[in-house]
PDB file of C-alpha atoms in Angstrom:
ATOM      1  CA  UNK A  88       5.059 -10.599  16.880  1.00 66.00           C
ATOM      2  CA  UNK A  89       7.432 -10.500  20.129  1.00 75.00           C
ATOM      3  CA  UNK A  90       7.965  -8.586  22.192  1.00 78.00           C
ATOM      4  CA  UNK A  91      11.135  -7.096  20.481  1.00 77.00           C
ATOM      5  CA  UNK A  92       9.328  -6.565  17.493  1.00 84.00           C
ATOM      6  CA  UNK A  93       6.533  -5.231  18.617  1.00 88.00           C
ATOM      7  CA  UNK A  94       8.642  -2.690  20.208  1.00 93.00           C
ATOM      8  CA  UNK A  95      10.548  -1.520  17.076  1.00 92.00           C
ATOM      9  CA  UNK A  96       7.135  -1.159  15.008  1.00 92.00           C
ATOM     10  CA  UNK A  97       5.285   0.962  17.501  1.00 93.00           C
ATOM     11  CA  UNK A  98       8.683   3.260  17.716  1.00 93.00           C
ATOM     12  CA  UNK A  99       8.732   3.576  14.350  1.00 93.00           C
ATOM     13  CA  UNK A 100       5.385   4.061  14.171  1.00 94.00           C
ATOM     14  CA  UNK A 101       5.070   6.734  16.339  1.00 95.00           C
ATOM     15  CA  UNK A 102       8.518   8.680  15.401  1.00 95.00           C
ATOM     16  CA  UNK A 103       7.095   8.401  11.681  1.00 94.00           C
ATOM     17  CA  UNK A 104       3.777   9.567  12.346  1.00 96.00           C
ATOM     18  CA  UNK A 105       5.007  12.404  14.878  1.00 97.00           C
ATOM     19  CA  UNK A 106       7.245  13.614  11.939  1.00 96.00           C
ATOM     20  CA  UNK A 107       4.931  13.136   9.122  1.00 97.00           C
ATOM     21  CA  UNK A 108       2.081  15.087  11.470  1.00 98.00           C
ATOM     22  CA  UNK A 109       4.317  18.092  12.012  1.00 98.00           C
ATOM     23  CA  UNK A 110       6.153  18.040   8.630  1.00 98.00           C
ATOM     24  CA  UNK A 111       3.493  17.434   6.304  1.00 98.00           C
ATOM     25  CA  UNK A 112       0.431  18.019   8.128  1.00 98.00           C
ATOM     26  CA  UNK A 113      -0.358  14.477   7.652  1.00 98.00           C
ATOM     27  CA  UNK A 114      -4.362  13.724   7.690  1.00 98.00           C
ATOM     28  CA  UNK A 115      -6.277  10.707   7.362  1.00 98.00           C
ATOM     29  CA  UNK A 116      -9.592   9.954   6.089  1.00 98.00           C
ATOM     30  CA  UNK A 117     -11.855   7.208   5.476  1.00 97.00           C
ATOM     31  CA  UNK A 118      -9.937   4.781   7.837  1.00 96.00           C
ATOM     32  CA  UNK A 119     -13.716   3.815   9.524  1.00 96.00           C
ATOM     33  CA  UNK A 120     -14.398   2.453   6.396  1.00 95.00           C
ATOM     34  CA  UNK A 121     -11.037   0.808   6.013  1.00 94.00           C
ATOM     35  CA  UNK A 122     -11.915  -0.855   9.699  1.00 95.00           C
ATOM     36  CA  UNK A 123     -14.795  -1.988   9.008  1.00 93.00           C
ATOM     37  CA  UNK A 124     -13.260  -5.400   7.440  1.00 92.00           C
ATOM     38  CA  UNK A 125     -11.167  -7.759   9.535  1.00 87.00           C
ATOM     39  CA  UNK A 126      -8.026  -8.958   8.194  1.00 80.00           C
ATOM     40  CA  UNK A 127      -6.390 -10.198   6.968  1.00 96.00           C
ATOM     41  CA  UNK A 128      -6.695  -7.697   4.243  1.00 98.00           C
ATOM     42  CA  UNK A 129      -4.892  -6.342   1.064  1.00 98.00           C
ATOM     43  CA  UNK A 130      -4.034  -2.397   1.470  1.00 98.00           C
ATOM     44  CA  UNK A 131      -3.681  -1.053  -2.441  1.00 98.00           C
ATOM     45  CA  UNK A 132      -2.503   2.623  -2.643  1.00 98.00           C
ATOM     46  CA  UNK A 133      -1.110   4.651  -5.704  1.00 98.00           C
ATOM     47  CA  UNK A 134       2.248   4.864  -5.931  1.00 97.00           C
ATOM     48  CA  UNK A 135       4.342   8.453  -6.686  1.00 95.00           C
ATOM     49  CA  UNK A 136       7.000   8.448  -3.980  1.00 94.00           C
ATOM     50  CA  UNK A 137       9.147   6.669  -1.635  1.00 89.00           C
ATOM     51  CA  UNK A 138       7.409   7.974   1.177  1.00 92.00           C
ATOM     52  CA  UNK A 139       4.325   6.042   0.472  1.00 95.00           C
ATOM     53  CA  UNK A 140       4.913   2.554   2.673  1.00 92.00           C
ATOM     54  CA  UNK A 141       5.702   5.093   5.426  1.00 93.00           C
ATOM     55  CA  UNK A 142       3.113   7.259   5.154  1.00 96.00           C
ATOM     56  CA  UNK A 143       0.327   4.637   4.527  1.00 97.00           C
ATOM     57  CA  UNK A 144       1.628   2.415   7.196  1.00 94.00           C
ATOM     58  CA  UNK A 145       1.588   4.954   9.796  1.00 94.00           C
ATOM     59  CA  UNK A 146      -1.730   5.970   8.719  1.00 97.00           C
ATOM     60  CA  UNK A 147      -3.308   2.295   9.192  1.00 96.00           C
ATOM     61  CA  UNK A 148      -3.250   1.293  12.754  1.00 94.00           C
ATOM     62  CA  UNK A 149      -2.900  -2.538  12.193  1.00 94.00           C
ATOM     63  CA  UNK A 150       1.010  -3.197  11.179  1.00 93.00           C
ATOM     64  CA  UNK A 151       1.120  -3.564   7.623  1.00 94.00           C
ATOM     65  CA  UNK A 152       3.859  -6.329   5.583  1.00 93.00           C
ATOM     66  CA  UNK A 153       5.189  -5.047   2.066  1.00 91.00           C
ATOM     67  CA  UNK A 154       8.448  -5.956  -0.189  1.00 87.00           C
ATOM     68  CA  UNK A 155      10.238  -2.884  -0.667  1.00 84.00           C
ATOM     69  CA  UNK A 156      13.642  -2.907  -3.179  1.00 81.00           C
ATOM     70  CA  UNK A 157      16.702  -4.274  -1.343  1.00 83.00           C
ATOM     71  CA  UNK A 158      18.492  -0.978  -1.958  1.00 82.00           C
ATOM     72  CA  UNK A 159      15.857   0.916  -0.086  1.00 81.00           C
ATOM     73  CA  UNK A 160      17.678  -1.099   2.906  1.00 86.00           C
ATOM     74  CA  UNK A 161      20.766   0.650   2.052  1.00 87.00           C
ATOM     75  CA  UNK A 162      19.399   4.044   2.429  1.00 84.00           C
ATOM     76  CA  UNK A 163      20.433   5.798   6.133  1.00 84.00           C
ATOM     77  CA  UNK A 164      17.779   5.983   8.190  1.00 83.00           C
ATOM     78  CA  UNK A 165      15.087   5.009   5.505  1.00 82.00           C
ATOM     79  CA  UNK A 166      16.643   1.483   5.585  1.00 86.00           C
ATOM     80  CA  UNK A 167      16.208   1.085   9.460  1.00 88.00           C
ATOM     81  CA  UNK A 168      12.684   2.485   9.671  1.00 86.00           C
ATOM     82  CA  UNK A 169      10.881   0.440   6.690  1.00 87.00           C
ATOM     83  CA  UNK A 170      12.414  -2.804   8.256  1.00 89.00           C
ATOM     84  CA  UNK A 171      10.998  -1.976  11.621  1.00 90.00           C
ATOM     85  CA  UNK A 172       7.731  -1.140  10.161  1.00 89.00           C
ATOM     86  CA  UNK A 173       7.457  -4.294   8.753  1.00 88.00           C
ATOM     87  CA  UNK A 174       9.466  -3.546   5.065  1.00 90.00           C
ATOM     88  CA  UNK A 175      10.954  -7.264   3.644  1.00 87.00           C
ATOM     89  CA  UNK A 176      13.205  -6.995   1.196  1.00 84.00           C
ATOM     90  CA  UNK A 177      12.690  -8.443  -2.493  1.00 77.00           C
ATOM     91  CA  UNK A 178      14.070  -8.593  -6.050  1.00 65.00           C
ATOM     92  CA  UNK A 179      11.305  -7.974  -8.251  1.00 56.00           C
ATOM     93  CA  UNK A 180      13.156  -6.676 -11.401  1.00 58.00           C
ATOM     94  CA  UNK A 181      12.063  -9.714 -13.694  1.00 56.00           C
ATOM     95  CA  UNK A 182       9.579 -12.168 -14.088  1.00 58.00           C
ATOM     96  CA  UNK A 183      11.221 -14.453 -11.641  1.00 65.00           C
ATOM     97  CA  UNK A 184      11.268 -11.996  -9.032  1.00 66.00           C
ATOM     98  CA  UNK A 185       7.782 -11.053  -9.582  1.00 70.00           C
ATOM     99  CA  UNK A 186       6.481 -14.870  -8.977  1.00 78.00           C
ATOM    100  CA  UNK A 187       8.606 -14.724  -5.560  1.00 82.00           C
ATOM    101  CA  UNK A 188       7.252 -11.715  -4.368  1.00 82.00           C
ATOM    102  CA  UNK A 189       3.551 -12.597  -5.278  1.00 85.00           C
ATOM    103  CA  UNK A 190       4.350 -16.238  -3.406  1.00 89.00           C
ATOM    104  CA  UNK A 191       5.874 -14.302  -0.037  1.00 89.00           C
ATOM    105  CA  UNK A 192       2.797 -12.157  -0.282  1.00 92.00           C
ATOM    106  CA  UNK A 193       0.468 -14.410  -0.523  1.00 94.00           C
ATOM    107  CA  UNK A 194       2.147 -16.341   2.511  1.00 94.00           C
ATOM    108  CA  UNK A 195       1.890 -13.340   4.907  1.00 94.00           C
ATOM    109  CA  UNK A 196      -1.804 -13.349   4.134  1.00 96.00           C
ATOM    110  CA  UNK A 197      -1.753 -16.554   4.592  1.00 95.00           C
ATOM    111  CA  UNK A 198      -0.080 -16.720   8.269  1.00 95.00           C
ATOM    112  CA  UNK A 199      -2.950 -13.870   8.691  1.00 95.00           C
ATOM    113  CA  UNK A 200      -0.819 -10.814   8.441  1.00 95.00           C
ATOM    114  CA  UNK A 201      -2.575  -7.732   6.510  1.00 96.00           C
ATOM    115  CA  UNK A 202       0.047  -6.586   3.466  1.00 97.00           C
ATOM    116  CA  UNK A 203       0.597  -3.087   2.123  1.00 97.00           C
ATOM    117  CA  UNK A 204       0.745  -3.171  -1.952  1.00 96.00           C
ATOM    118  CA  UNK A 205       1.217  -0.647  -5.134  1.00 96.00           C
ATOM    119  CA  UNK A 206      -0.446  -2.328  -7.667  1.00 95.00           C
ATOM    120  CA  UNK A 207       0.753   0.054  -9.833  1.00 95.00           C
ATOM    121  CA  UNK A 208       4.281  -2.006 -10.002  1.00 88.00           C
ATOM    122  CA  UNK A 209       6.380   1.585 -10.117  1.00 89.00           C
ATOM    123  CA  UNK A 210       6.084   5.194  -8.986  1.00 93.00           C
ATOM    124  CA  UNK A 211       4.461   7.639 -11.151  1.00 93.00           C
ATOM    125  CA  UNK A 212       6.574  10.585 -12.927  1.00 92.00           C
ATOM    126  CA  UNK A 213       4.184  12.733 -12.739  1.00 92.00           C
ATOM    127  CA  UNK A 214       1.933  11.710  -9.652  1.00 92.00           C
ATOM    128  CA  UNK A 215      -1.064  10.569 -12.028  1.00 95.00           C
ATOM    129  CA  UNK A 216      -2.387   7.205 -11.139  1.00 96.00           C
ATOM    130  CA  UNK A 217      -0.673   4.423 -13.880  1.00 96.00           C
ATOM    131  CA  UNK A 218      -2.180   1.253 -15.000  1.00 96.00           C
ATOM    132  CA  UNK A 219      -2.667  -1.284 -12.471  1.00 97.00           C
ATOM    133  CA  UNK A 220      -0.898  -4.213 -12.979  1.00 95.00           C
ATOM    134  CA  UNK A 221      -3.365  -7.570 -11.895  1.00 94.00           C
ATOM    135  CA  UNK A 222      -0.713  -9.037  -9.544  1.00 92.00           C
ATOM    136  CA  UNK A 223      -3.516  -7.883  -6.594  1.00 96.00           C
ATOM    137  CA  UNK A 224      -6.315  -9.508  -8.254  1.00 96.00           C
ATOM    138  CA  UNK A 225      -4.466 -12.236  -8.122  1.00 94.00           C
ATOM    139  CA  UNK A 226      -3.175 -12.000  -4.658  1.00 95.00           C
ATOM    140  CA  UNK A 227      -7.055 -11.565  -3.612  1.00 95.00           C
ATOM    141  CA  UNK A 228      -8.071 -14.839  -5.714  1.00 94.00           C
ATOM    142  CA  UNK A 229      -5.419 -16.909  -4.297  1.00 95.00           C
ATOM    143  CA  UNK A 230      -6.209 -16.095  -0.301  1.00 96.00           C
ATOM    144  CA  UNK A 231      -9.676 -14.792  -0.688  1.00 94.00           C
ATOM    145  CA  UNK A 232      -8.519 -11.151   1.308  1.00 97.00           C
ATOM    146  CA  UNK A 233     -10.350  -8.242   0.787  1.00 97.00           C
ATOM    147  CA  UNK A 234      -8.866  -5.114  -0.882  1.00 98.00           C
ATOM    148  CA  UNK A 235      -8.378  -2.008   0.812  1.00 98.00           C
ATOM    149  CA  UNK A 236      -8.320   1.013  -1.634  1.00 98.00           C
ATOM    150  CA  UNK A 237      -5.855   4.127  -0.209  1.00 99.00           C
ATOM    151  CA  UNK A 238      -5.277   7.740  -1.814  1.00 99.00           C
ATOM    152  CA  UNK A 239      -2.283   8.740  -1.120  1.00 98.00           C
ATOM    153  CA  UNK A 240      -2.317  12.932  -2.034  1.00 98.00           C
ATOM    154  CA  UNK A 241       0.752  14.992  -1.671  1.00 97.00           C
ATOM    155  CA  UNK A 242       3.666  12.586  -1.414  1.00 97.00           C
ATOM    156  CA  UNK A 243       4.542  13.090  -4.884  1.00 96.00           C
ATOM    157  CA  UNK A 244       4.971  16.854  -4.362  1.00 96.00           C
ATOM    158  CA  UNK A 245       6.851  16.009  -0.823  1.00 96.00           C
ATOM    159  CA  UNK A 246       9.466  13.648  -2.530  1.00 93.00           C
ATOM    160  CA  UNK A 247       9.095  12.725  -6.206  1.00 91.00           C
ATOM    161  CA  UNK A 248      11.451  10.404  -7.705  1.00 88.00           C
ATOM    162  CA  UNK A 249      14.813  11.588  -8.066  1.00 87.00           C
ATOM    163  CA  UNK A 250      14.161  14.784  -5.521  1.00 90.00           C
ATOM    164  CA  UNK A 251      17.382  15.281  -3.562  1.00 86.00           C
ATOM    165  CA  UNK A 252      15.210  17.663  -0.909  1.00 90.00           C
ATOM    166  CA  UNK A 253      12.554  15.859   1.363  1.00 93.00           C
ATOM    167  CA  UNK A 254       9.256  19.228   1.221  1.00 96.00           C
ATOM    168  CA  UNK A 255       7.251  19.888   3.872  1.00 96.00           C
ATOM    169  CA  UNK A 256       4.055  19.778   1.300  1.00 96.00           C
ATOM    170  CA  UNK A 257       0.663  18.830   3.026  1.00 97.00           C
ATOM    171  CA  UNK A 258       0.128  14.671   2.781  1.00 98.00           C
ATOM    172  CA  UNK A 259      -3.757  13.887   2.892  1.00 98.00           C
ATOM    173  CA  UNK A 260      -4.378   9.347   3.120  1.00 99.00           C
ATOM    174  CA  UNK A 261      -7.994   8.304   1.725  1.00 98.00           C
ATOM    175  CA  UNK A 262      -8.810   4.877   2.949  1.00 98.00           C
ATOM    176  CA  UNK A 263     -11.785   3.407   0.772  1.00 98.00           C
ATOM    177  CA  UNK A 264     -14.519   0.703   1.360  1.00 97.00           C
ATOM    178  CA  UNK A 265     -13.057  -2.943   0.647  1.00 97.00           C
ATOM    179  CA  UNK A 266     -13.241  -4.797  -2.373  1.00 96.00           C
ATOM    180  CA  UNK A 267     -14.283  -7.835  -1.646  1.00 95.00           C
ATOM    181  CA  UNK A 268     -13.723 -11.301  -3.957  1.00 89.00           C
ATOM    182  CA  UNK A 269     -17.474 -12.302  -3.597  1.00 87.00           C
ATOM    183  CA  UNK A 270     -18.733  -9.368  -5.368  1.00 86.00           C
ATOM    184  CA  UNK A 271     -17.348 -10.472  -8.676  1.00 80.00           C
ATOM    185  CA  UNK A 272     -17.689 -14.292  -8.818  1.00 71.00           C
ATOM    186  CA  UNK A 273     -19.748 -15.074 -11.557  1.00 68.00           C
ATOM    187  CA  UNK A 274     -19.913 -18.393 -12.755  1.00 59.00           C
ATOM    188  CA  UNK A 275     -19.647 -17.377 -16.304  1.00 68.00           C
ATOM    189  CA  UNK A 276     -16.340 -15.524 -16.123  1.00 77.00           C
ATOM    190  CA  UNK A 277     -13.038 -17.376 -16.438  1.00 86.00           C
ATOM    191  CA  UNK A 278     -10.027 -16.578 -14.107  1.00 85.00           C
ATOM    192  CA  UNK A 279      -8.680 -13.772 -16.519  1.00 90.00           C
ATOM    193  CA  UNK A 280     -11.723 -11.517 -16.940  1.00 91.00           C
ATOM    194  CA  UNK A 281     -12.889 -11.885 -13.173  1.00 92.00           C
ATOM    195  CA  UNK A 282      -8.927 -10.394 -12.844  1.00 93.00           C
ATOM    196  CA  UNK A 283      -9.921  -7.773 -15.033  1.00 94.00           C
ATOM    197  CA  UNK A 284     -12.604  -6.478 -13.759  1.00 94.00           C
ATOM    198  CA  UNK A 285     -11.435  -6.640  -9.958  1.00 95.00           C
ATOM    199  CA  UNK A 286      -8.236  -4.614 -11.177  1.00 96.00           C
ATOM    200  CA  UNK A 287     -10.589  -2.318 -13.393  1.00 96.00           C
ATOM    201  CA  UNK A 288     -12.754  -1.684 -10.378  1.00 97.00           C
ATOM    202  CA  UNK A 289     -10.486  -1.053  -7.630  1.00 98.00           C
ATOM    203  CA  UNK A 290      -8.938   1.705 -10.536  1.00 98.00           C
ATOM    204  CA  UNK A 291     -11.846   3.323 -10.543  1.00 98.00           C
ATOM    205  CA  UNK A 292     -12.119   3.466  -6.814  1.00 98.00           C
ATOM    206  CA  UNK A 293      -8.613   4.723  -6.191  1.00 98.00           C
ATOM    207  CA  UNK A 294     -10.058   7.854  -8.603  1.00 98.00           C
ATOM    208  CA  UNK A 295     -12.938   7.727  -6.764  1.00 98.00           C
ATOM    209  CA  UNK A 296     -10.797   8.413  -3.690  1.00 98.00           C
ATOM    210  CA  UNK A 297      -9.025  10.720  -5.530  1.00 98.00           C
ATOM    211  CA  UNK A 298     -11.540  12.894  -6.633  1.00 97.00           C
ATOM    212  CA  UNK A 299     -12.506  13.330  -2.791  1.00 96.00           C
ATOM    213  CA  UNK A 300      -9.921  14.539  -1.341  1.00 96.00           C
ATOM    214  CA  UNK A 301      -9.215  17.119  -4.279  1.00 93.00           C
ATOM    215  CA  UNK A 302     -13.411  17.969  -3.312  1.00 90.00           C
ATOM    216  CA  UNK A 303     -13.270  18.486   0.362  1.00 77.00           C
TER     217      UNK A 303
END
């Protein structure tokens, strides 16, 4: 990063997390774990609300890359803050788009930047964890990077989708033990059931993560 760059990310860093600390009581846990691995590394959080790239990339202090819509750009403020926190914008409304984004992604890992994903493809209705699409198993084949499971709890009840008012609801971030590529390869499975189970396990730790904030 330049100098430039680096200047825009830690402002928006630090105006987003001031805000999301005061607004919504933001509070991270787990992040030792999350630490523990050196990048680069794949960040996979659940997916209810537009606030989620913001909140999860001001909860992870490493700057995080993700493709966000290209009409989130056009949003006032929103648009200017995702970009300098490290947003790039991407089509991924058919199949076409969806082998672009996977090949930008797996470039930034590449150049050994960490990315931010919701491997849930969309944002959940009603804030219950969807079926995980395997685009992150493959993205964690392809560049053998670790997967970071994150809990995001509360952004759905701070800004679901199509809420017109932005609520000051508490915002708790779970950071969970990597995943890690090694753990599954097993001579025996081919390259669609060792997808399957990586995408099957890193479900069941997201409602692992889950389950521990709603605990605590």
């Amino acid at each position: 990063m330049s100098f430039g760059d680096k200047f825009l990310y830690w402002t928006a860093w630090i105006f987003c997390r001031g805000v999301l600390s005061l607004y919504n009581r933001l509070t991270v846990i787990g992040l030792k774990r999350a630490l523990a691995t050196e990048g680069p590394v794949i960040v996979a959080a659940n997916h209810c609300s537009n606030l989620d790239p913001v909140v999860v990339g001001c909860s992870y202090p490493k700057k995080l890359r993700y493709l966000a819509k290209s009409s989130l750009f056009k949003v006032p403020i929103l648009g200017t803050l995702i970009r300098w926190l490290g947003a790039i914008p991407a089509k991924r409304e058919d199949a076409q788009g969806a082998a672009s984004a996977l090949k930008q992604l797996i470039g930034l890992l590449e150049s050994g930047e960490n990315v931010l994903v919701f491997p849930e493809g969309s944002r959940s209705l009603d804030g219950k964890l969807q079926p995980l699409e395997e685009g992150v198993a493959m993205l964690s084949i392809k560049t053998d990077a670790p997967i970071i499971p994150v809990w995001v709890h509360g952004s759905f009840n701070a800004l679901p989708k199509h809420a017109k008012m932005y609520k000051p609801c508490k915002i708790v971030v779970n950071f969970g033990e990597a995943i890690h590529l090694e753990d599954f390869k097993d001579k025996t499975a081919s390259a669609k059931e060792l997808r399957k189970m990586i995408t099957e396990e890193l479900a069941r730790r997201l409602l692992v993560l889950k389950e521990e904030i709603e605990t605590c």
